[in-house]
CSV table of C-alpha atoms in Angstrom, one decimal:
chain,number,residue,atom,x,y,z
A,1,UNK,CA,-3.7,-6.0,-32.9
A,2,UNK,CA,-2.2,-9.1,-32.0
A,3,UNK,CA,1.3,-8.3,-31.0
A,4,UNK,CA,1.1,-8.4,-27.1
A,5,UNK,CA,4.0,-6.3,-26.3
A,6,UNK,CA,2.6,-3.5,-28.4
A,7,UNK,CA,-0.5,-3.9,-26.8
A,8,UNK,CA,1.2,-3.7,-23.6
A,9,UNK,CA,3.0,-0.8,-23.8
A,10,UNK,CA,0.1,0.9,-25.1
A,11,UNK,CA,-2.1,-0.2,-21.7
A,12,UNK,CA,0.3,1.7,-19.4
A,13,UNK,CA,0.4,4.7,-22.0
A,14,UNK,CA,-3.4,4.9,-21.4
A,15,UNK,CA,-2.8,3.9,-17.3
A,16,UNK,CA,-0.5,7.3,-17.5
A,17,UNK,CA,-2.9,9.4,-19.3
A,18,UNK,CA,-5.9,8.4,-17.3
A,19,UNK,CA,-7.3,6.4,-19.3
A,20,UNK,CA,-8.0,3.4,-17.1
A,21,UNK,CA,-11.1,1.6,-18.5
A,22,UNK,CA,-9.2,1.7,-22.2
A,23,UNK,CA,-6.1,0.4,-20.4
A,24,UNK,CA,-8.1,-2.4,-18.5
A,25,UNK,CA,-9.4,-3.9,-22.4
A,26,UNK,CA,-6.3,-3.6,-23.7
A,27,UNK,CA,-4.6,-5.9,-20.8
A,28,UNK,CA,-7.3,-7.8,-21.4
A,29,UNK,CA,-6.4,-8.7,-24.7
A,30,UNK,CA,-2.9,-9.4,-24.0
A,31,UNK,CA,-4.6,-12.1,-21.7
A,32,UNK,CA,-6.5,-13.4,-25.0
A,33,UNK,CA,-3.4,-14.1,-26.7
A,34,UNK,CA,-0.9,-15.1,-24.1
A,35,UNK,CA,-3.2,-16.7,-21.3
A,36,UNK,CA,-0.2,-16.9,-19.1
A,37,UNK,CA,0.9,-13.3,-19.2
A,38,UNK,CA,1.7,-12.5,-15.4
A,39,UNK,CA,2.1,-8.9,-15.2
A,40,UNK,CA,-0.9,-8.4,-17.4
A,41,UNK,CA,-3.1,-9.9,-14.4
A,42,UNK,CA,-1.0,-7.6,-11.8
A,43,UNK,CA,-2.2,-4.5,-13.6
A,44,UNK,CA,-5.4,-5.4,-14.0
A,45,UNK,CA,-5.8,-6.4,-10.6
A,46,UNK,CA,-4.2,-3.0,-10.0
A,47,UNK,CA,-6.3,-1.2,-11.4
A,48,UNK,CA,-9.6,-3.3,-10.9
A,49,UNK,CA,-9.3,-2.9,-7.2
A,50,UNK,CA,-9.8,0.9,-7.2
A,51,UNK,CA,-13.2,0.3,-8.1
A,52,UNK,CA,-15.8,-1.1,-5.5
A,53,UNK,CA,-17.7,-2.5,-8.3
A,54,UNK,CA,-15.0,-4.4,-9.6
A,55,UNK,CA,-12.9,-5.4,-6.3
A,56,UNK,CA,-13.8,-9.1,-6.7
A,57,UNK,CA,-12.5,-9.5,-10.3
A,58,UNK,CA,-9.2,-7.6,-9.2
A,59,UNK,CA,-8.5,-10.4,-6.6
A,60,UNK,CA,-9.5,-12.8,-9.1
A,61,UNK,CA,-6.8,-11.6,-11.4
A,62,UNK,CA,-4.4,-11.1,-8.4
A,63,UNK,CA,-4.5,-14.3,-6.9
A,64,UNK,CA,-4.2,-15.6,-10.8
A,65,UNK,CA,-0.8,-13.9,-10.6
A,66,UNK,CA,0.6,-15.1,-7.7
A,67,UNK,CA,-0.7,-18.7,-8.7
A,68,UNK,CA,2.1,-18.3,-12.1
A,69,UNK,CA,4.5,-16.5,-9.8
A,70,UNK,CA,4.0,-16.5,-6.4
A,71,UNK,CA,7.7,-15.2,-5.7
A,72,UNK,CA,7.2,-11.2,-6.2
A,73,UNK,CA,6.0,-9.8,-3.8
A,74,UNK,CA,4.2,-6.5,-5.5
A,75,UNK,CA,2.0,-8.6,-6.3
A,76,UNK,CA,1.1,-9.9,-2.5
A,77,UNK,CA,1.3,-6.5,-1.9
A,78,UNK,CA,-1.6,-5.4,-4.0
A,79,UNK,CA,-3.5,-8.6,-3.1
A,80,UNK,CA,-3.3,-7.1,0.4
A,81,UNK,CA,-4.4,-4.0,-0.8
A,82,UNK,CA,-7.5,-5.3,-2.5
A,83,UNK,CA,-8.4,-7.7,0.3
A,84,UNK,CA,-8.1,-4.7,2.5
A,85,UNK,CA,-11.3,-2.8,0.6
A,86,UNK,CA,-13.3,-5.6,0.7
A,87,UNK,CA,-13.2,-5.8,4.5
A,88,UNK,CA,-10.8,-8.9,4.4
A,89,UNK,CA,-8.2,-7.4,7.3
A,90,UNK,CA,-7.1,-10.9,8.4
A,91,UNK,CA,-6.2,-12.1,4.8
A,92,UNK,CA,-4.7,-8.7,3.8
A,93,UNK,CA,-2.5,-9.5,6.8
A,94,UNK,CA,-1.1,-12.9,5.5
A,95,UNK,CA,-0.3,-10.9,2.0
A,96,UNK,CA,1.5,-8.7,3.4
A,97,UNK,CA,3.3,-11.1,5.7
A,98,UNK,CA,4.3,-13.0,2.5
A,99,UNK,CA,5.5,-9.8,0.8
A,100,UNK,CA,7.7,-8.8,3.9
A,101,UNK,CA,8.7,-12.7,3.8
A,102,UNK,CA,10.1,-12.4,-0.2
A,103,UNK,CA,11.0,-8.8,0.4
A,104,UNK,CA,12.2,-8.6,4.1
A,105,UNK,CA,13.5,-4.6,3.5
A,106,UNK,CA,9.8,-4.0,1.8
A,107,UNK,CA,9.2,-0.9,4.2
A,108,UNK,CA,5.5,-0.2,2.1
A,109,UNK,CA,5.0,-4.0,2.9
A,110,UNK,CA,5.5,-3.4,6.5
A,111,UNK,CA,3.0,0.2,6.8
A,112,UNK,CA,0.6,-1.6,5.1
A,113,UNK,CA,0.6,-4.5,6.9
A,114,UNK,CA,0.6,-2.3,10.1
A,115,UNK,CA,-2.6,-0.8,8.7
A,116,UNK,CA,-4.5,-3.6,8.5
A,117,UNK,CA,-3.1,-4.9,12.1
A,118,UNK,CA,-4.8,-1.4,13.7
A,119,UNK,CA,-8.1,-2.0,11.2
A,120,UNK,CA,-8.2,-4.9,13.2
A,121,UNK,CA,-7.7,-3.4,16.6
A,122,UNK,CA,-4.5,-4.8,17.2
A,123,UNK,CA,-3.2,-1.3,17.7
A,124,UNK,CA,0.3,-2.8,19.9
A,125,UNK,CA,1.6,-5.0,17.2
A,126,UNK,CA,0.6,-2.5,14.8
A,127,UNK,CA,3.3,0.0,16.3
A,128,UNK,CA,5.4,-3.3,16.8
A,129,UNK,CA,5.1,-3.7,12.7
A,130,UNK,CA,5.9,0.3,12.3
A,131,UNK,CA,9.2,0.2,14.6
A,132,UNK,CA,10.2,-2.6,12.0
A,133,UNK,CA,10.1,-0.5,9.1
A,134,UNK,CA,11.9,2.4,10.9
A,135,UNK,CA,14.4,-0.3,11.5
A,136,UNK,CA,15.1,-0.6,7.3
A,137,UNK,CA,14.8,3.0,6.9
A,138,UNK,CA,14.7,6.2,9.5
A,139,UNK,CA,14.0,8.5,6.7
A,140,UNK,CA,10.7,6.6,5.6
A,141,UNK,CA,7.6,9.5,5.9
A,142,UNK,CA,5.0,7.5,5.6
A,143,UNK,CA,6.2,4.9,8.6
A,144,UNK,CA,7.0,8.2,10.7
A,145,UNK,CA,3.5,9.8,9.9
A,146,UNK,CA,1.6,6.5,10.6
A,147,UNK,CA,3.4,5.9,13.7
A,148,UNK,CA,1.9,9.7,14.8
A,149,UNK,CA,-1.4,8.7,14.0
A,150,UNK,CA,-1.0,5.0,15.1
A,151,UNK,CA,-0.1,6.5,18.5
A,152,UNK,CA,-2.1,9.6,19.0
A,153,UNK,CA,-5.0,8.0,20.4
A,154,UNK,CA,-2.8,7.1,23.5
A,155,UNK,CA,-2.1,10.1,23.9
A,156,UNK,CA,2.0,10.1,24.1
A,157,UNK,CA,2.1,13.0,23.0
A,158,UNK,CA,6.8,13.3,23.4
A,159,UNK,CA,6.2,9.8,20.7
A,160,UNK,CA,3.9,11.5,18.5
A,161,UNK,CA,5.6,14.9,18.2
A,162,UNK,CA,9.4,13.2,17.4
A,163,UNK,CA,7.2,11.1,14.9
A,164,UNK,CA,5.7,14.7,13.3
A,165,UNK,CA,9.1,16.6,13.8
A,166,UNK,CA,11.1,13.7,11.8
A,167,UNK,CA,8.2,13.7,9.0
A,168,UNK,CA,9.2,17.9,9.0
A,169,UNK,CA,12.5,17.2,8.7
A,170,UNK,CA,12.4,14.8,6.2
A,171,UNK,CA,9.8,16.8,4.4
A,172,UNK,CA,9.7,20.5,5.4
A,173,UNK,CA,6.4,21.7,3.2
A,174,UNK,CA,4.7,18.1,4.4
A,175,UNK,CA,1.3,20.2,5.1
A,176,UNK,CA,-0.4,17.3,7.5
A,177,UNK,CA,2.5,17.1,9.8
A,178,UNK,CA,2.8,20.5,10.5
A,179,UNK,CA,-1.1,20.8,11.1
A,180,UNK,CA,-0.6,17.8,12.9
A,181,UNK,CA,2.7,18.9,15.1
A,182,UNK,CA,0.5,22.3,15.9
A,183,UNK,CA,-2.9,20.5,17.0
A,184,UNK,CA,-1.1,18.2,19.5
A,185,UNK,CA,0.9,21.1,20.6
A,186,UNK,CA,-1.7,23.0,21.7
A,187,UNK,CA,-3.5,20.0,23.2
A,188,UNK,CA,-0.4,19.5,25.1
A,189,UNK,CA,-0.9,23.1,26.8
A,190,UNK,CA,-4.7,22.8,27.4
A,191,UNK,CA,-4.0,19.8,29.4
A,192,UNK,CA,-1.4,21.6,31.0
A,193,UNK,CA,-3.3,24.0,32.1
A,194,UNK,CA,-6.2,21.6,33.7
C-alpha cells in the first residue's frame, strides 16, 4: 500500500476500465506519500474536470502541476480544458497560448485554443488560429471539421465544403462530415434557386 508506483499503475488500470472514482483515491494516495508527484496531480486534474461538481478541485490540482513543472505543456492543455467548463474563456486562452508556446507543432493546442477564441466571439482570429494548425498538419480532421463549422455561419459555403471533402478524404466513414457535406449542399441549391 505504500509503494507509489504500484499504486500508480494500478490508477490508470482502473482509468482504463472505467473505474474513475477508484482511480481518483488511488492518485490520491500517491499524493499522500510523495507530495510532489507531478503526474499524479495531471490525472487527477484530468479526470476531476469531467465532473461539474468537481471542476474547481481539478484546476486546483492542475495549476499544482504546472507550479512543479510548468514546462509540459499537456498539462496547460488540460488547465485550458478545465477553465474552459467553468466559463473561464479568456484564461483557457492564455493555457493554451502557453501550450502552443512549449509545443509550437501542438495542433490539439491550437483547435482548442481556437475554440475558446469563437466561445468568446472572436470568430476571425478563431479561423486565423485553425489556418495555423493546418499549417503543421493538412491531414488534421479535427482542424478541417472545426474550420467547417467555424465558418458555416458565414455562409462560404466553396470554404466549408473543401473543409468537409478533406475531412472525407481523410476519413471516408467520418459520419458528420458527410451529413454535413450533404446539408450545405442542398442549402447551396435552395439558394440557388431564390
Amino acid at each position: 500500500p505504500h509503494n507509489w508506483m504500484a499504486l500508480d499503475q494500478y490508477a490508470r488500470f482502473l482509468k482504463d476500465y472505467g473505474e474513475l472514482s477508484l482511480a481518483v483515491n488511488h492518485w490520491k494516495k500517491i499524493l499522500e506519500i510523495v507530495p510532489h508527484h507531478v503526474m499524479a496531480r495531471f490525472e487527477l486534474g484530468r479526470l476531476l474536470s469531467r465532473d461539474p461538481q468537481k471542476v474547481a478541485e481539478a484546476e486546483t490540482y492542475l495549476r499544482e502541476a504546472i507550479e512543479l513543472r510548468p514546462y509540459i505543456p499537456e498539462i496547460h492543455m488540460e488547465l485550458g480544458l478545465c477553465l474552459g467548463r467553468q466559463n473561464k474563456a479568456e484564461e483557457a486562452l492564455l493555457a493554451f497560448r502557453r501550450a502552443t508556446e512549449i509545443q509550437p507543432n501542438s495542433i490539439q493546442a491550437h483547435i482548442n485554443w481556437a475554440s475558446a477564441l469563437r466561445l468568446l466571439g472572436r470568430s476571425q482570429e478563431a479561423i486565423e488560429r485553425l489556418d495555423q494548425a493546418l499549417t503543421i498538419s493538412t491531414n488534421s480532421i479535427a482542424a478541417h471539421l472545426n474550420m467547417a463549422r467555424f465558418l458555416t455561419p458565414g455562409k462560404d459555403w466553396e470554404k466549408v465544403i473543401f473543409h468537409l471533402q478533406e475531412v472525407i478524404r481523410l476519413d471516408p466513414d467520418h459520419k458528420e462530415a458527410t451529413d454535413a457535406l450533404s446539408k450545405v449542399q442542398t442549402l447551396m441549391l435552395q439558394e440557388e434557386s431564390n
